[in-house]
Amino acid sequence: MPLSLRQRLKRSDSLLGWYRRHLQHATDIRFFTDSDFRNHTYQQWVRQIEKSRVPPPSNGRMIELYVWLRNVDYRVESTLTSLPEGCHVIVEEQSLLSIRLLIERSSNLRNKGLRLLSHKQLQAIVDSNTPKSGAWLCTLSSGARLGNFTALYLADAAHINSAAKVIYFDHDEVAVDGQRINPVLKPGWDLDFYLGTEYIREAVFFDLSLLKNSEIISPENLLLSFKPKFRDERIQHVEYIGFHLVDDGVIDNESHVDNYGICQSMPDTQPLVSIIIPTRDEAEVLRRCLDSVFAHTSYTNYEVIVINHDSVKAESLQYFTLLQQDARVHVIDYHGEFNYSAMNNRAVEHASGDYLLFLNNDTEVLSPGWLTDMLSLACRSETGCVGAKLFYPDGRIQHAGVVIDQNAVASHWHKLMPGDHKGYMHSLIHNRRFHAVTAACMMVKTSLFNEVGGFDEASLAVAFNDVDLCLKVEALEKINVYCASAHLIHHESLSRGEDNNRLKAQRFASEKRVIRERWALSERPDRAINKQLSEMLKLAH
């Protein structure tokens, strides 16, 4: 949306309340990244919400649990006490006797029916096809505990998704004084995010059949070993604090991998990218944008299509004439009432590229590899729309993915966070899947854009057209991805004055209603945002 129109829209009192609600969810996450604030809110949540939560019924569902003890020390009794009855416990050969004696002497353990196995015995069970459906393996360190209802939630998840081979939980840590701290509230399964952070390496169960025909060295290696076989439906997330790990004084729940998680899949030949920029007058704004594209883009095979929406200023018309002397640039005219969707759809008709890059005129390129990195994600067969990391001129985060909920419809994740912040679970510095990304800088295959009918120019002329496009693409079983390494400045105005334009407010409310009803947002949980995290943010607010 051109800067001039967006400024006029945001000066409406009628829209001011919406913008505040729009920012509320994303802004709260800023405070959740502070450990003191997070732990205070978490303990509130445990007292007020978690304790009242009713676990799923067992309904006679049978599972076998195998727990691999990584180490054995003085805290192991606490770990064993947390295990359900009849659980198989795998320990080193030299620890079998001491654990057996501990179980016999402990009143808390002696009647639990725990079954001790060595690593060799577990390997023999796997190789002999003894484990039946419903056998699951996890790992625990001494002092760590399973949640009170973890086994029930595991059985329920395995029943609901019978294809699941990996089921992972949220987890926290237990401090020396017994306080539960540092909750790690994970998103749904996201391979891109996993490649950057290994975010499910803790608090995870594996179907024991995964170990068949493989030498068991360490369960932690299972995810990477079997990754090529995994489809999204085979990895299930349970939004329950299922594991209580040991607080060793180091918060290590974030990233071990120093990359963005990009799956490089660039074709041998560079495809043409059509960069589409709508504008109305604002010659200097457009000049700043294009100068940055030309000067700071390492990828060379692109064209620029400037959409001139009824510009009248002499300096703008002169600049358009100058631009058309550059073979890379085409200027097309669009007349009539502002309709973001329609003008971009018209521009696509003039585009020659295999990929489209929708770009606001009030942006500036910061990272030379922005187009390459976005393209390396967009050209994958499973990818739909790709968004960039956008900064305000003062360095704060403007966009790092869009989260969707019924009330705000579309909120920018981590909006207003410091630009150098890594974000909750390092989500600002690694690629992640979202339901939507903003069209202020968005790439999509031309064929895919046309397949879903482009932007909705009839019902979503100004707002939510990018969200709608992303959801249409997602309906084709494509994924929308935030590209953490593509950095641009977005000069979005943060000030809002007075403008009592009721027609614009009515149109905005109408478009909001369209997106809510079309996609049944009240029934659509956002996999990128943990439900328990949302509960804690609301509690904190």
Short mmCIF file of N, CA and C in Angstrom, two decimals, residues 244-307:
data_model
loop_
_atom_site.label_atom_id
_atom_site.label_comp_id
_atom_site.label_asym_id
_atom_site.label_seq_id
_atom_site.Cartn_x
_atom_site.Cartn_y
_atom_site.Cartn_z
N HIS A 244 9.45 -31.98 32.65
CA HIS A 244 10.05 -31.00 33.54
C HIS A 244 11.54 -31.32 33.62
N LEU A 245 12.34 -30.55 32.92
CA LEU A 245 13.77 -30.81 32.82
C LEU A 245 14.52 -30.18 33.98
N VAL A 246 15.80 -30.42 34.04
CA VAL A 246 16.63 -29.95 35.14
C VAL A 246 17.21 -28.58 34.80
N ASP A 247 17.04 -27.62 35.69
CA ASP A 247 17.63 -26.30 35.51
C ASP A 247 19.09 -26.36 35.95
N ASP A 248 19.99 -26.24 34.97
CA ASP A 248 21.42 -26.29 35.29
C ASP A 248 22.04 -24.91 35.39
N GLY A 249 21.16 -23.89 35.41
CA GLY A 249 21.66 -22.52 35.52
C GLY A 249 21.92 -21.87 34.18
N VAL A 250 21.79 -22.64 33.09
CA VAL A 250 22.00 -22.10 31.75
C VAL A 250 20.73 -22.31 30.95
N ILE A 251 20.13 -21.22 30.46
CA ILE A 251 18.94 -21.34 29.64
C ILE A 251 19.37 -21.77 28.26
N ASP A 252 19.13 -23.04 27.95
CA ASP A 252 19.61 -23.60 26.69
C ASP A 252 18.44 -24.23 25.95
N ASN A 253 17.41 -23.42 25.72
CA ASN A 253 16.24 -23.95 25.06
C ASN A 253 16.06 -23.35 23.68
N GLU A 254 17.15 -22.85 23.12
CA GLU A 254 16.95 -22.12 21.89
C GLU A 254 17.71 -22.76 20.72
N SER A 255 18.80 -22.19 20.28
CA SER A 255 19.38 -22.62 19.02
C SER A 255 20.77 -23.20 19.19
N HIS A 256 21.02 -24.28 18.48
CA HIS A 256 22.35 -24.86 18.43
C HIS A 256 22.96 -24.75 17.03
N VAL A 257 22.19 -24.25 16.09
CA VAL A 257 22.63 -24.27 14.71
C VAL A 257 22.80 -22.84 14.23
N ASP A 258 23.98 -22.51 13.75
CA ASP A 258 24.26 -21.14 13.35
C ASP A 258 23.96 -20.94 11.87
N ASN A 259 22.71 -21.14 11.49
CA ASN A 259 22.29 -20.83 10.13
C ASN A 259 20.81 -20.51 10.16
N TYR A 260 20.31 -20.03 9.04
CA TYR A 260 18.91 -19.65 8.98
C TYR A 260 18.01 -20.84 8.71
N GLY A 261 18.57 -22.00 8.48
CA GLY A 261 17.75 -23.16 8.18
C GLY A 261 17.29 -23.20 6.74
N ILE A 262 17.92 -22.43 5.87
CA ILE A 262 17.48 -22.39 4.47
C ILE A 262 17.80 -23.71 3.78
N CYS A 263 16.79 -24.29 3.13
CA CYS A 263 17.01 -25.47 2.29
C CYS A 263 17.39 -24.97 0.90
N GLN A 264 18.65 -24.93 0.61
CA GLN A 264 19.08 -24.40 -0.67
C GLN A 264 18.61 -25.31 -1.80
N SER A 265 17.84 -24.75 -2.70
CA SER A 265 17.32 -25.56 -3.80
C SER A 265 17.25 -24.73 -5.07
N MET A 266 18.20 -23.81 -5.22
CA MET A 266 18.19 -22.92 -6.38
C MET A 266 18.39 -23.73 -7.66
N PRO A 267 17.61 -23.43 -8.70
CA PRO A 267 17.81 -24.12 -9.99
C PRO A 267 19.14 -23.72 -10.62
N ASP A 268 19.56 -24.52 -11.59
CA ASP A 268 20.85 -24.28 -12.24
C ASP A 268 20.86 -22.93 -12.96
N THR A 269 19.75 -22.59 -13.60
CA THR A 269 19.65 -21.30 -14.27
C THR A 269 18.86 -20.34 -13.40
N GLN A 270 19.23 -19.07 -13.42
CA GLN A 270 18.55 -18.09 -12.59
C GLN A 270 17.20 -17.73 -13.20
N PRO A 271 16.09 -18.04 -12.51
CA PRO A 271 14.78 -17.64 -13.05
C PRO A 271 14.59 -16.15 -12.94
N LEU A 272 13.75 -15.60 -13.82
CA LEU A 272 13.44 -14.18 -13.80
C LEU A 272 12.46 -13.89 -12.68
N VAL A 273 12.76 -12.85 -11.90
CA VAL A 273 11.87 -12.40 -10.83
C VAL A 273 11.30 -11.04 -11.23
N SER A 274 9.98 -10.92 -11.18
CA SER A 274 9.32 -9.65 -11.48
C SER A 274 9.02 -8.93 -10.17
N ILE A 275 9.69 -7.80 -9.94
CA ILE A 275 9.47 -7.00 -8.73
C ILE A 275 8.40 -5.96 -9.04
N ILE A 276 7.27 -6.03 -8.33
CA ILE A 276 6.11 -5.18 -8.61
C ILE A 276 5.94 -4.16 -7.50
N ILE A 277 5.95 -2.88 -7.89
CA ILE A 277 5.90 -1.79 -6.90
C ILE A 277 4.80 -0.80 -7.26
N PRO A 278 3.71 -0.73 -6.50
CA PRO A 278 2.71 0.31 -6.73
C PRO A 278 3.12 1.64 -6.12
N THR A 279 2.75 2.74 -6.76
CA THR A 279 3.11 4.05 -6.22
C THR A 279 2.15 5.11 -6.73
N ARG A 280 2.02 6.18 -5.98
CA ARG A 280 1.27 7.36 -6.43
C ARG A 280 2.05 8.59 -5.99
N ASP A 281 2.58 9.30 -6.96
CA ASP A 281 3.48 10.41 -6.68
C ASP A 281 4.60 9.90 -5.75
N GLU A 282 4.92 10.62 -4.66
CA GLU A 282 5.97 10.16 -3.73
C GLU A 282 7.24 9.75 -4.50
N ALA A 283 7.70 10.60 -5.40
CA ALA A 283 8.85 10.27 -6.25
C ALA A 283 10.09 9.95 -5.43
N GLU A 284 10.33 10.73 -4.39
CA GLU A 284 11.53 10.50 -3.58
C GLU A 284 11.44 9.19 -2.80
N VAL A 285 10.24 8.85 -2.37
CA VAL A 285 10.06 7.56 -1.67
C VAL A 285 10.38 6.42 -2.63
N LEU A 286 9.84 6.48 -3.83
CA LEU A 286 10.09 5.43 -4.82
C LEU A 286 11.56 5.41 -5.22
N ARG A 287 12.16 6.59 -5.40
CA ARG A 287 13.58 6.65 -5.78
C ARG A 287 14.46 5.97 -4.73
N ARG A 288 14.18 6.23 -3.46
CA ARG A 288 14.96 5.61 -2.38
C ARG A 288 14.82 4.09 -2.42
N CYS A 289 13.60 3.63 -2.69
CA CYS A 289 13.37 2.19 -2.78
C CYS A 289 14.15 1.57 -3.93
N LEU A 290 14.01 2.14 -5.12
CA LEU A 290 14.65 1.56 -6.30
C LEU A 290 16.17 1.69 -6.25
N ASP A 291 16.66 2.80 -5.73
CA ASP A 291 18.11 2.94 -5.60
C ASP A 291 18.68 1.83 -4.73
N SER A 292 17.96 1.47 -3.68
CA SER A 292 18.44 0.40 -2.80
C SER A 292 18.36 -0.95 -3.49
N VAL A 293 17.32 -1.17 -4.28
CA VAL A 293 17.21 -2.43 -5.03
C VAL A 293 18.37 -2.56 -6.01
N PHE A 294 18.62 -1.50 -6.77
CA PHE A 294 19.67 -1.55 -7.78
C PHE A 294 21.07 -1.67 -7.16
N ALA A 295 21.26 -1.02 -6.03
CA ALA A 295 22.61 -0.97 -5.43
C ALA A 295 22.91 -2.15 -4.52
N HIS A 296 21.88 -2.76 -3.93
CA HIS A 296 22.13 -3.74 -2.86
C HIS A 296 21.53 -5.11 -3.14
N THR A 297 21.29 -5.44 -4.40
CA THR A 297 20.73 -6.75 -4.73
C THR A 297 21.77 -7.55 -5.51
N SER A 298 22.24 -8.64 -4.92
CA SER A 298 23.27 -9.44 -5.58
C SER A 298 22.68 -10.29 -6.71
N TYR A 299 21.43 -10.67 -6.59
CA TYR A 299 20.76 -11.44 -7.65
C TYR A 299 20.51 -10.50 -8.83
N THR A 300 20.80 -10.94 -10.03
CA THR A 300 20.79 -10.02 -11.16
C THR A 300 19.63 -10.21 -12.13
N ASN A 301 18.99 -11.36 -12.14
CA ASN A 301 17.97 -11.62 -13.16
C ASN A 301 16.58 -11.21 -12.65
N TYR A 302 16.33 -9.93 -12.70
CA TYR A 302 15.02 -9.44 -12.26
C TYR A 302 14.59 -8.29 -13.15
N GLU A 303 13.29 -8.05 -13.18
CA GLU A 303 12.71 -6.88 -13.81
C GLU A 303 11.89 -6.14 -12.76
N VAL A 304 11.68 -4.86 -12.98
CA VAL A 304 10.89 -4.04 -12.06
C VAL A 304 9.68 -3.48 -12.81
N ILE A 305 8.51 -3.70 -12.25
CA ILE A 305 7.28 -3.13 -12.82
C ILE A 305 6.74 -2.12 -11.82
N VAL A 306 6.76 -0.86 -12.20
CA VAL A 306 6.23 0.21 -11.36
C VAL A 306 4.80 0.49 -11.79
N ILE A 307 3.87 0.46 -10.84
CA ILE A 307 2.48 0.74 -11.13
C ILE A 307 2.20 2.20 -10.76
#
